Coordinates of N, CA and C in Angstrom, one line a residue:
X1134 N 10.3 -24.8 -12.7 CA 10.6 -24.3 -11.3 C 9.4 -23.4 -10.8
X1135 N 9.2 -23.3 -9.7 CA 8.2 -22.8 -8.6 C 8.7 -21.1 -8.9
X1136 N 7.3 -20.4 -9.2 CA 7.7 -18.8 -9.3 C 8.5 -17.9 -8.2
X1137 N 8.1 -19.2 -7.2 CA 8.3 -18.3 -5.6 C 10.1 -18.2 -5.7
X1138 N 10.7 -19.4 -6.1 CA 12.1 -19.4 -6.3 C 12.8 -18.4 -7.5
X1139 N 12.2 -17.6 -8.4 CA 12.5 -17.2 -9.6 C 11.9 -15.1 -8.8
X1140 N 11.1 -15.5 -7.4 CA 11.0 -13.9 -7.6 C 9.2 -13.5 -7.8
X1141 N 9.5 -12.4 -8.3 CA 8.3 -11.9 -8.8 C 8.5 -10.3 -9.2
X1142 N 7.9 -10.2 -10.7 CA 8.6 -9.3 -11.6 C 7.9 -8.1 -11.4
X1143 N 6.8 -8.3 -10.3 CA 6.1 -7.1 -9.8 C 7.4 -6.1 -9.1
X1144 N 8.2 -6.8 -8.1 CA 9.5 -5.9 -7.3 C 10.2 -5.8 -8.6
X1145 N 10.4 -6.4 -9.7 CA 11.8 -5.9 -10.6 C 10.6 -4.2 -11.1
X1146 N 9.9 -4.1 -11.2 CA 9.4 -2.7 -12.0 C 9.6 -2.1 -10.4
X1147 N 9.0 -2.6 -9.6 CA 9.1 -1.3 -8.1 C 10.4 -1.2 -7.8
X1148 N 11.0 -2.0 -7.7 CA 12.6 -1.4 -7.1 C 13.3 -0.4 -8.2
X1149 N 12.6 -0.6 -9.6 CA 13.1 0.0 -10.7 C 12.9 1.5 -10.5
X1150 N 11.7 1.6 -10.1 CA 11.2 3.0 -10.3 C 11.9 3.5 -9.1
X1151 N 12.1 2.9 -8.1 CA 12.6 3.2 -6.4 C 14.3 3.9 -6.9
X1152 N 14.8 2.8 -7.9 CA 15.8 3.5 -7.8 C 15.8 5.0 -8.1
X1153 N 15.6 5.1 -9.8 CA 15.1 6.5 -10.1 C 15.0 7.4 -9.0
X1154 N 13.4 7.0 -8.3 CA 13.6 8.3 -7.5 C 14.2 8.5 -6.4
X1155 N 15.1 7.9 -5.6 CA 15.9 7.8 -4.7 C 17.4 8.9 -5.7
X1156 N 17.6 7.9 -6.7 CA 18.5 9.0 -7.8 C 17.9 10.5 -8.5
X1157 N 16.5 10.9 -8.2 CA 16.6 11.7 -8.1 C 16.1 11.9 -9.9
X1158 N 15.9 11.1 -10.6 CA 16.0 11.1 -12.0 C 14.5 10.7 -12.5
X1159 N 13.6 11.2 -11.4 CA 12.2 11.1 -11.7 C 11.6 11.6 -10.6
X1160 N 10.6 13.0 -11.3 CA 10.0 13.1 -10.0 C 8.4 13.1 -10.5
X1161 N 7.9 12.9 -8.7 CA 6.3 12.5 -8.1 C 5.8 14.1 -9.1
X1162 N 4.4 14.1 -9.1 CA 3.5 15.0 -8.9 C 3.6 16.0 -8.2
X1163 N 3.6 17.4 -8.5 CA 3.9 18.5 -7.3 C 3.3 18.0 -6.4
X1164 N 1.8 18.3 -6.6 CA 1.1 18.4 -5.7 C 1.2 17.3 -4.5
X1165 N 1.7 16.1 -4.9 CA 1.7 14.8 -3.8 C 3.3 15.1 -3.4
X1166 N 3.8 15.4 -3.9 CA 5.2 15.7 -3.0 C 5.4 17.4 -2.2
X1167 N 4.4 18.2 -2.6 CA 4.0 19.1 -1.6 C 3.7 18.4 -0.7
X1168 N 2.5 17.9 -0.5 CA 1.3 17.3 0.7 C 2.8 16.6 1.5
X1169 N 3.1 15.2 0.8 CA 4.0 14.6 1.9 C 5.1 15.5 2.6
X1170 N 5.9 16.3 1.9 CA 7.0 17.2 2.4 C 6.2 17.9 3.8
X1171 N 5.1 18.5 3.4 CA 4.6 19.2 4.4 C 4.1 18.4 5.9
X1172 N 3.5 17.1 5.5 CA 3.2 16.3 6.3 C 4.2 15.8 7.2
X1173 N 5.6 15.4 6.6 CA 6.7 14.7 7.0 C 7.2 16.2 7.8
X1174 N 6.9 17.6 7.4 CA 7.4 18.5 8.0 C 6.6 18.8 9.1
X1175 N 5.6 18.3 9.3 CA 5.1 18.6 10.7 C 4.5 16.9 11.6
X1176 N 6.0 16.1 11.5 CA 6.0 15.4 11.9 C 4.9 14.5 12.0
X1177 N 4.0 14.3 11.1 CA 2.7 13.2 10.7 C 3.3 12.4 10.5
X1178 N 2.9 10.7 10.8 CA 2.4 9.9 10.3 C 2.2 9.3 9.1
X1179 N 2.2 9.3 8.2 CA 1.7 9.3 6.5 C 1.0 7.7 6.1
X1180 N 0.1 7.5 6.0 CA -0.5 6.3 5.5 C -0.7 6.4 4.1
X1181 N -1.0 5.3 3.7 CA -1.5 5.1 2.0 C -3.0 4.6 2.1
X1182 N -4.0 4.8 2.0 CA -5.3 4.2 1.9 C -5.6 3.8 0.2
X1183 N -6.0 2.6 -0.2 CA -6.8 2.0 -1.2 C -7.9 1.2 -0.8
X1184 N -9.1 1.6 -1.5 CA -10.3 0.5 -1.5 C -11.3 0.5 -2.7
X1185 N -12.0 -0.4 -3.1 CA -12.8 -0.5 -4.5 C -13.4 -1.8 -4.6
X1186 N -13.0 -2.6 -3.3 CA -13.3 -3.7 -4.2 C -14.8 -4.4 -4.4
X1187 N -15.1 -5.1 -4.7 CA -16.9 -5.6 -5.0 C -17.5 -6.1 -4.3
X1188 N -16.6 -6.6 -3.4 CA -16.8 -7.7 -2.1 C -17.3 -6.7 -0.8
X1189 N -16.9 -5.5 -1.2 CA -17.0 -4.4 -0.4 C -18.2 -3.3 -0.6
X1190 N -18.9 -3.8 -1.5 CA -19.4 -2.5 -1.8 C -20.4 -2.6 -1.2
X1191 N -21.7 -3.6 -0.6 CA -22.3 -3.5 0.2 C -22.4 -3.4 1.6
X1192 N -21.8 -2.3 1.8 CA -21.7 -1.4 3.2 C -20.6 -1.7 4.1
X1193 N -19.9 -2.4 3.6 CA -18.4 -2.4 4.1 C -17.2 -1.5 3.4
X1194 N -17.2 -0.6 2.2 CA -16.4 0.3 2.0 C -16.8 1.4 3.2
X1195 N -18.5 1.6 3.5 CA -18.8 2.8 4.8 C -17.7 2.3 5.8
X1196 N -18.1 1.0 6.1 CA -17.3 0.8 7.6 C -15.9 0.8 7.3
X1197 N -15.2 0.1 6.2 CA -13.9 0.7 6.1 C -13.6 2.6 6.6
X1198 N -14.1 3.1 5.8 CA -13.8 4.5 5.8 C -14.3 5.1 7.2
X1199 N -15.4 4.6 7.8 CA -15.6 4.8 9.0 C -14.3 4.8 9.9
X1200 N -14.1 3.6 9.4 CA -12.5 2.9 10.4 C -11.5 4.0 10.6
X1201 N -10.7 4.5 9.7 CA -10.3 5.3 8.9 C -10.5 6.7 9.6
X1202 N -11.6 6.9 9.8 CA -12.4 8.7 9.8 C -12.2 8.6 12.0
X1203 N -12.1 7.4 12.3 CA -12.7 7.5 13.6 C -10.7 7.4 14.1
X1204 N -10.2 6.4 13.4 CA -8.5 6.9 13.7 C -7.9 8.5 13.1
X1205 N -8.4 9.2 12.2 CA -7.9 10.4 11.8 C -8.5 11.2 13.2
X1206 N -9.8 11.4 13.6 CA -9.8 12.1 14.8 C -9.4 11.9 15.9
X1207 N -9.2 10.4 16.2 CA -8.5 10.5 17.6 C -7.1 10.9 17.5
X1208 N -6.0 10.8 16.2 CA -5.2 11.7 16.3 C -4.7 12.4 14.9
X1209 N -4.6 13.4 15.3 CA -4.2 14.6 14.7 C -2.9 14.3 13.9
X1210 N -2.1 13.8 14.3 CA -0.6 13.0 14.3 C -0.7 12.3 12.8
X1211 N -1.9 11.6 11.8 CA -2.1 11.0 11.5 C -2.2 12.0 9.8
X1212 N -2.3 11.4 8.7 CA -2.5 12.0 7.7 C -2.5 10.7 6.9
X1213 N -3.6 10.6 5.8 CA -3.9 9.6 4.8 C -3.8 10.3 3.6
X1214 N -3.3 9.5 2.6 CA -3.4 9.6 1.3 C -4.6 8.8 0.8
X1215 N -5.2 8.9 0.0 CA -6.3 8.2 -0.6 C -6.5 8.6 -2.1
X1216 N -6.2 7.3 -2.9 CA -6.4 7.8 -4.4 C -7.4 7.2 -4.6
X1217 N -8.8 7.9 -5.3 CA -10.2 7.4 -5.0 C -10.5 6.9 -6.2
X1218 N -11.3 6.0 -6.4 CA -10.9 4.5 -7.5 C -12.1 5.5 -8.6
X1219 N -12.0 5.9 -9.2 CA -13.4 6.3 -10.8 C -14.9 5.5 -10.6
X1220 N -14.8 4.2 -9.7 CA -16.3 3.7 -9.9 C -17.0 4.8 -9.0
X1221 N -18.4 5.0 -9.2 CA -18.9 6.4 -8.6 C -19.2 5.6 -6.8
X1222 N -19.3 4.1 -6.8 CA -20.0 3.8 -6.1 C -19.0 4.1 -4.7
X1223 N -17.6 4.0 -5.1 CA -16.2 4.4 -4.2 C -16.7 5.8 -3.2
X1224 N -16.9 6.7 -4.1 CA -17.3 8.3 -4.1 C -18.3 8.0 -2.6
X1225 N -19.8 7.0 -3.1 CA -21.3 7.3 -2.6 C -20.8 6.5 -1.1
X1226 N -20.0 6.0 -1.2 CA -19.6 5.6 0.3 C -18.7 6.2 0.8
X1227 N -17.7 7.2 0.1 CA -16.6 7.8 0.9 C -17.6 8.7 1.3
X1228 N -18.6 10.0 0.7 CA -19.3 10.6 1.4 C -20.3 10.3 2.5
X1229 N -20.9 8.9 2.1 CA -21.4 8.5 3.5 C -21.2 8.8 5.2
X1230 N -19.9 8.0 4.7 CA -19.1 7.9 5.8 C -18.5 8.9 6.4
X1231 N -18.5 10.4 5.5 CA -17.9 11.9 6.1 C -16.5 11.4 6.1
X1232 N -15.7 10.5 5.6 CA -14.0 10.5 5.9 C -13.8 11.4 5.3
X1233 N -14.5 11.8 3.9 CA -13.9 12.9 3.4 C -13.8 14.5 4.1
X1234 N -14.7 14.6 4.5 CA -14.8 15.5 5.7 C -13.3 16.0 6.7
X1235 N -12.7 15.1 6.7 CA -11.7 15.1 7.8 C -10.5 15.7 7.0
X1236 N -9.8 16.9 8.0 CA -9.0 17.7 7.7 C -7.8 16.9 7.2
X1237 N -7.1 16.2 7.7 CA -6.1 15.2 7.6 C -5.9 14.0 6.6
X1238 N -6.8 14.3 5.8 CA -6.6 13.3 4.6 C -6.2 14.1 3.1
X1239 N -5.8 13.2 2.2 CA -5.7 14.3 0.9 C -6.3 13.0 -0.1
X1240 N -7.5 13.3 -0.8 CA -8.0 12.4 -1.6 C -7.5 13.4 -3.1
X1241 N -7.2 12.2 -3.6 CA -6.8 12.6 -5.0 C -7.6 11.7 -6.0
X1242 N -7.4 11.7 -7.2 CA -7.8 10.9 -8.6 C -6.7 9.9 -8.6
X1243 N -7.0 9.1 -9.0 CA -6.4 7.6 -9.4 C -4.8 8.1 -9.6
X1244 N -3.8 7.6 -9.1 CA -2.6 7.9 -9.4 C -1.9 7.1 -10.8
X1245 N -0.5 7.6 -11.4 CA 0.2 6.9 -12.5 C 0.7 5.8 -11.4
X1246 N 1.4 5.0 -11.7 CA 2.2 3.8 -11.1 C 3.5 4.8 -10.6
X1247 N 4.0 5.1 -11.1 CA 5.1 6.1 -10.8 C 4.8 7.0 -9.6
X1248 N 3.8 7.6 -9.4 CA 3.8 8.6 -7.9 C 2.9 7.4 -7.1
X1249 N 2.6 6.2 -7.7 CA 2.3 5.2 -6.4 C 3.3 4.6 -6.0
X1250 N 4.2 4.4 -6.9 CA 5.8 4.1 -6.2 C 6.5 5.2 -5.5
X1251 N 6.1 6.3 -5.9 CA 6.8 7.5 -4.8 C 6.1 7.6 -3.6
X1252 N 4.7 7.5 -3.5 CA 3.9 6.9 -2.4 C 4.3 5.6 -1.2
X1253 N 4.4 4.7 -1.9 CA 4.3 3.5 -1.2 C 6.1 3.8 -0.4
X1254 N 6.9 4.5 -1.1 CA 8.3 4.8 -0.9 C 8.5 5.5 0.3
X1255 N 7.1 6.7 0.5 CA 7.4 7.5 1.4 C 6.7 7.5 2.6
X1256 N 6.0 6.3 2.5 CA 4.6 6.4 3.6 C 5.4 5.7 5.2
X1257 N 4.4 5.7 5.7 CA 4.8 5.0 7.0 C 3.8 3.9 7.0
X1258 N 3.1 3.4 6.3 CA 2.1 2.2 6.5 C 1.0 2.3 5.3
X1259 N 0.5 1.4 5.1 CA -0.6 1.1 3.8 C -2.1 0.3 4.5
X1260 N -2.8 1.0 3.7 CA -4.3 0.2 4.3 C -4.8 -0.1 2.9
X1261 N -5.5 -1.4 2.7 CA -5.4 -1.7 1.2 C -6.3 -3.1 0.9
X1262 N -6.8 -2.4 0.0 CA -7.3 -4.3 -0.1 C -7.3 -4.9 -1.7
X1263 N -5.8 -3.9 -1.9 CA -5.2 -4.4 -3.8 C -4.6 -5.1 -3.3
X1264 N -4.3 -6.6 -4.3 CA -3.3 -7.3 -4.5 C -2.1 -7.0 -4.2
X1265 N -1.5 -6.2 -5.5 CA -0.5 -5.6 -5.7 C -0.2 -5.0 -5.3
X1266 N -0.7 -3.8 -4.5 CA -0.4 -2.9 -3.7 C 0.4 -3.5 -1.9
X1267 N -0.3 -5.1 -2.1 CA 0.1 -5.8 -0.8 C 1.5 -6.3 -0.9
X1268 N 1.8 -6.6 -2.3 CA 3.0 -7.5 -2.8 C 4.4 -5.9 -2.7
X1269 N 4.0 -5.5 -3.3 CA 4.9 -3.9 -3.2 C 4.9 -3.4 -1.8
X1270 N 3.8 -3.2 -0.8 CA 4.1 -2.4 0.2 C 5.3 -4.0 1.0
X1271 N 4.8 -4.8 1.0 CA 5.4 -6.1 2.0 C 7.0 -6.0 1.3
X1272 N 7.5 -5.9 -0.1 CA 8.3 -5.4 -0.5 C 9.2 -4.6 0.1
X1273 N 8.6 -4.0 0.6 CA 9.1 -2.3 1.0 C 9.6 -2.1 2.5
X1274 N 8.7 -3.3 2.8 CA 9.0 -3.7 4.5 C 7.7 -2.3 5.4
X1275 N 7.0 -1.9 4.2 CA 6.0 -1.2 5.0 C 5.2 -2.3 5.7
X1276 N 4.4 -1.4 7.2 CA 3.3 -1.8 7.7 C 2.2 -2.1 7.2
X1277 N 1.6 -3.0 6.7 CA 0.2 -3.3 6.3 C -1.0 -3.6 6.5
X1278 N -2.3 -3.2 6.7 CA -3.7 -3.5 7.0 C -3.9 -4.2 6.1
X1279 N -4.8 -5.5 5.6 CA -5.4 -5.9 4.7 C -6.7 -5.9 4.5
X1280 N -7.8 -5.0 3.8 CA -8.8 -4.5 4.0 C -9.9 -5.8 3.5
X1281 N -9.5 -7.1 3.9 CA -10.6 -8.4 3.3 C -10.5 -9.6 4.2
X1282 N -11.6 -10.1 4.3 CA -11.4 -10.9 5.1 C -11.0 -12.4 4.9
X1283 N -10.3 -12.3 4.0 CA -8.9 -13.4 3.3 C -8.4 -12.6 2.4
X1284 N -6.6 -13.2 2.0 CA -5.9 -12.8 1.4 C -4.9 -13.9 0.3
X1285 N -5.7 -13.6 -1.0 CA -4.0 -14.4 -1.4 C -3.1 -14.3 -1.7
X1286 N -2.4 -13.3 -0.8 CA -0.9 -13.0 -0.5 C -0.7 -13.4 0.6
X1287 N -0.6 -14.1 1.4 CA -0.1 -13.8 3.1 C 1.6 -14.2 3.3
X1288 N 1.9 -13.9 2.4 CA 4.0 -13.4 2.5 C 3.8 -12.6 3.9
X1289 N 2.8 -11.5 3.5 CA 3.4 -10.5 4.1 C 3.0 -10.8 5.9
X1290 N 1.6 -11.8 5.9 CA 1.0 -11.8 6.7 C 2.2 -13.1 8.0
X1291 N 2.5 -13.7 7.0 CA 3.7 -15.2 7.6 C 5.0 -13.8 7.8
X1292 N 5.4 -12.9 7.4 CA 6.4 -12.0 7.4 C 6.6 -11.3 8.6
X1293 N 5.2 -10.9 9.2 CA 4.9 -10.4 10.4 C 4.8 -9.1 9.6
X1294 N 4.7 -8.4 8.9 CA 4.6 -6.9 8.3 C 3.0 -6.6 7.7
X1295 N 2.1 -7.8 8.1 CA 0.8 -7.3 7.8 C 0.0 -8.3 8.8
X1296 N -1.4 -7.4 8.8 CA -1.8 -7.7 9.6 C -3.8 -7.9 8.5
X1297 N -4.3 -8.8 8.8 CA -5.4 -9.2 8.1 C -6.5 -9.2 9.3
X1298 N -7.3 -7.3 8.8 CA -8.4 -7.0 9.7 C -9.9 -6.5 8.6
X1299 N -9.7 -6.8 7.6 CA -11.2 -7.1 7.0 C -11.9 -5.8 7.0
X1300 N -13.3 -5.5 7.3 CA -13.6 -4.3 7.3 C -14.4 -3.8 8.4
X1301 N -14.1 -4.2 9.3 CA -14.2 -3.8 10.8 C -13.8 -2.7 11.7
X1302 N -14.5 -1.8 11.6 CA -14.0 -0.7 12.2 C -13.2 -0.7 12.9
X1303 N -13.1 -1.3 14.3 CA -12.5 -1.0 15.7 C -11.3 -2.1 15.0
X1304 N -11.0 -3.2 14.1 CA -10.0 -3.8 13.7 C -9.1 -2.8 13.4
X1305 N -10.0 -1.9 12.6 CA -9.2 -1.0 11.5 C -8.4 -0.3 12.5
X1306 N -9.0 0.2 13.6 CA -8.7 1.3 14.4 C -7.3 1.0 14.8
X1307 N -7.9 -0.4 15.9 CA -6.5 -0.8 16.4 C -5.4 -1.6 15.4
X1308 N -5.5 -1.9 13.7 CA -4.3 -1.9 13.3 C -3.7 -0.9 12.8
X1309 N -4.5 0.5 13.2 CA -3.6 2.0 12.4 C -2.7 2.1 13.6
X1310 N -3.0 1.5 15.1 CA -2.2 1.8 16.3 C -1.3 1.2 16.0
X1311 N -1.4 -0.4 15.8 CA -0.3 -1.3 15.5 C 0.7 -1.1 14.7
X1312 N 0.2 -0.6 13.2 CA 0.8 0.0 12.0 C 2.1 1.7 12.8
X1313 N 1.0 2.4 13.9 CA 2.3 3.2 14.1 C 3.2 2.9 14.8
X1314 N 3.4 1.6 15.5 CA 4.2 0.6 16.9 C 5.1 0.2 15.5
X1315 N 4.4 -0.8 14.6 CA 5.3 -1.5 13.5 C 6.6 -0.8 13.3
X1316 N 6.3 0.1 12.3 CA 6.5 1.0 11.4 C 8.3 2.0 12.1
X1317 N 8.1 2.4 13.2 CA 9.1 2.3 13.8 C 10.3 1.1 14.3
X1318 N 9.3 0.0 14.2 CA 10.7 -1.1 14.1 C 11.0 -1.7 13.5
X1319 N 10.6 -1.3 11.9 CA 10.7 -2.1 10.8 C 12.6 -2.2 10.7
X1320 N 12.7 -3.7 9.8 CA 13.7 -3.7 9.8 C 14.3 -3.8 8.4
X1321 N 14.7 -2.9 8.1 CA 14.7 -2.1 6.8 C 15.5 -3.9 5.8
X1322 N 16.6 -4.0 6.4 CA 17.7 -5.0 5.6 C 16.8 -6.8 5.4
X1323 N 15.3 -6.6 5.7 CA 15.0 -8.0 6.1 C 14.4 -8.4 4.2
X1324 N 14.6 -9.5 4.1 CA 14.8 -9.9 2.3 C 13.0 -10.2 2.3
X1325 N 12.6 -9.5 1.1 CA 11.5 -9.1 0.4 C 11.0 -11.0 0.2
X1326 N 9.8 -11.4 0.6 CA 9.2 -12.7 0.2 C 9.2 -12.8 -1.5
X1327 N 9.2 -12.1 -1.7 CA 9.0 -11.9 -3.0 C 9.8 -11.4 -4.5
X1328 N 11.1 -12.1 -3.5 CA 12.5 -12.0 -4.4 C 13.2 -10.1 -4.1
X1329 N 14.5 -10.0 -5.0 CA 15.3 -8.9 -4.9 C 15.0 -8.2 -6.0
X1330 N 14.3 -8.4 -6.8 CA 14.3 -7.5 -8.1 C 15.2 -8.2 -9.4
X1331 N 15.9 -9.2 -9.4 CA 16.3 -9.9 -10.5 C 15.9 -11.2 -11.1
X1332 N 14.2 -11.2 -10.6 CA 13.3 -12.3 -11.1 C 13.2 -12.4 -12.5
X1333 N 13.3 -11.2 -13.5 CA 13.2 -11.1 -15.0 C 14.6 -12.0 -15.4
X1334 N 16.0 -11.5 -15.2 CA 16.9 -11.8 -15.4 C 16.6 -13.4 -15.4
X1335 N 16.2 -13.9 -14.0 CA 16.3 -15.4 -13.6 C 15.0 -16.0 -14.6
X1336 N 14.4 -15.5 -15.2 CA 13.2 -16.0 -15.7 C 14.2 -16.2 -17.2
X1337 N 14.9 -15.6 -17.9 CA 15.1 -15.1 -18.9 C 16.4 -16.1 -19.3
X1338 N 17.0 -16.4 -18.0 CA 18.1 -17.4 -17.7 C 17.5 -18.8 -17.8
X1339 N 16.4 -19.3 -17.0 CA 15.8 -20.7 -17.5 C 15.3 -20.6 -18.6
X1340 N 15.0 -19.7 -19.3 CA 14.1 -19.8 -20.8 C 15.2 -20.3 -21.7
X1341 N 16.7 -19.7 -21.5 CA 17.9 -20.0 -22.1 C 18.1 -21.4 -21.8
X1342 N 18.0 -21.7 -20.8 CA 18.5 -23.4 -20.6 C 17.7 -24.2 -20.7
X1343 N 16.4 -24.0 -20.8 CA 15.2 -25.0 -21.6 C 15.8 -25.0 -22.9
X1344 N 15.8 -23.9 -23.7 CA 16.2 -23.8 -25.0 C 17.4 -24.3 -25.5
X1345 N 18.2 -24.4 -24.7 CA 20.0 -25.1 -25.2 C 19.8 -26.8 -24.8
X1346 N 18.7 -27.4 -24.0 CA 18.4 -28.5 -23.7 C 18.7 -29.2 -25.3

């Protein structure tokens, strides 16, 4: 059978941890659930930013971040998270570009999977050019940027919940506008491309019925 029918066991761990913290029976990092509380308490915005990839590194991570640095100043309204990837080369272009500079962002160290699921949980949109990060936010029914100029996910992009703008500034710009139009009319109840969370079960159920063959 076709995996697409069976799910994808990426949402059975995200909706796993979702439950947890929605129950309250795991918590984020102080520090990142300060920042968001505070953020969400003065009515921001909240994005997720990821970038690192190789495809990017000759002078398209600048203009990503550029993108990024030129939407934080036109509004104030706006706050980014950014977990900054350990290759140094991530670093030599976030300084380039001065996004780090900007009041309104919180760059942190690589997160656990666990406060990236408390992340992706609480944001109002994702800019990203991980895989996985695409398959979980589209999950989530968050807004999505896609930071490459193809994708092999486009669930999310056929879903209407992402939008594929590469590393083009003024793209970037106008899908953080887009992302805050989306994001208000997401429709929370609409079924994830990528199964409910009981793809393991269904995987574990054909393994049984091959086997009794």
């Amino acid at each position: 059978r076709r995996s697409a029918d069976l799910g994808n066991t990426v949402v059975d761990g995200l909706l796993h941890f979702k439950r947890k913290i929605d129950a309250k029976e795991l918590s984020p990092s102080s520090y990142l659930a300060t920042a968001i509380k505070k953020a969400h308490g003065e009515k921001k915005r909240v994005f997720l930013l990821t970038a690192h990839r190789r495809e990017s590194w000759n002078g398209g991570l600048e203009r990503i971040f550029c993108g990024v640095k030129t939407a934080l100043l036109e509004d104030p309204n706006l706050f980014v998270v950014f977990p900054l990837h350990p290759n140094p080369i991530i670093k030599v272009a976030l300084e380039k570009s001065g996004l780090d500079k900007c009041l309104n962002i919180l760059i942190t160290s690589s997160l656990s999977y666990f406060d990236c699921v408390y992340l992706l949980n609480e944001v109002d949109g994702v800019l990203t050019d991980s895989g996985g990060i695409q398959e979980e936010a589209t999950s989530l029914q968050k807004p999505l940027l896609i930071l490459r100029d193809e994708s092999d996910r486009e669930e999310g992009i056929t879903a209407g919940t992402a939008l594929l703008v590469g590393r083009d500034p003024k793209r970037i710009l106008s899908g953080v506008k887009w992302m805050s139009q989306r994001e208000q009319s997401r429709v929370s109840n609409k079924p994830s491309p990528y199964g409910n969370g009981d793809a393991a079960q269904q995987i574990a159920r054909v393994i049984k019925e091959r086997i009794n063959q």
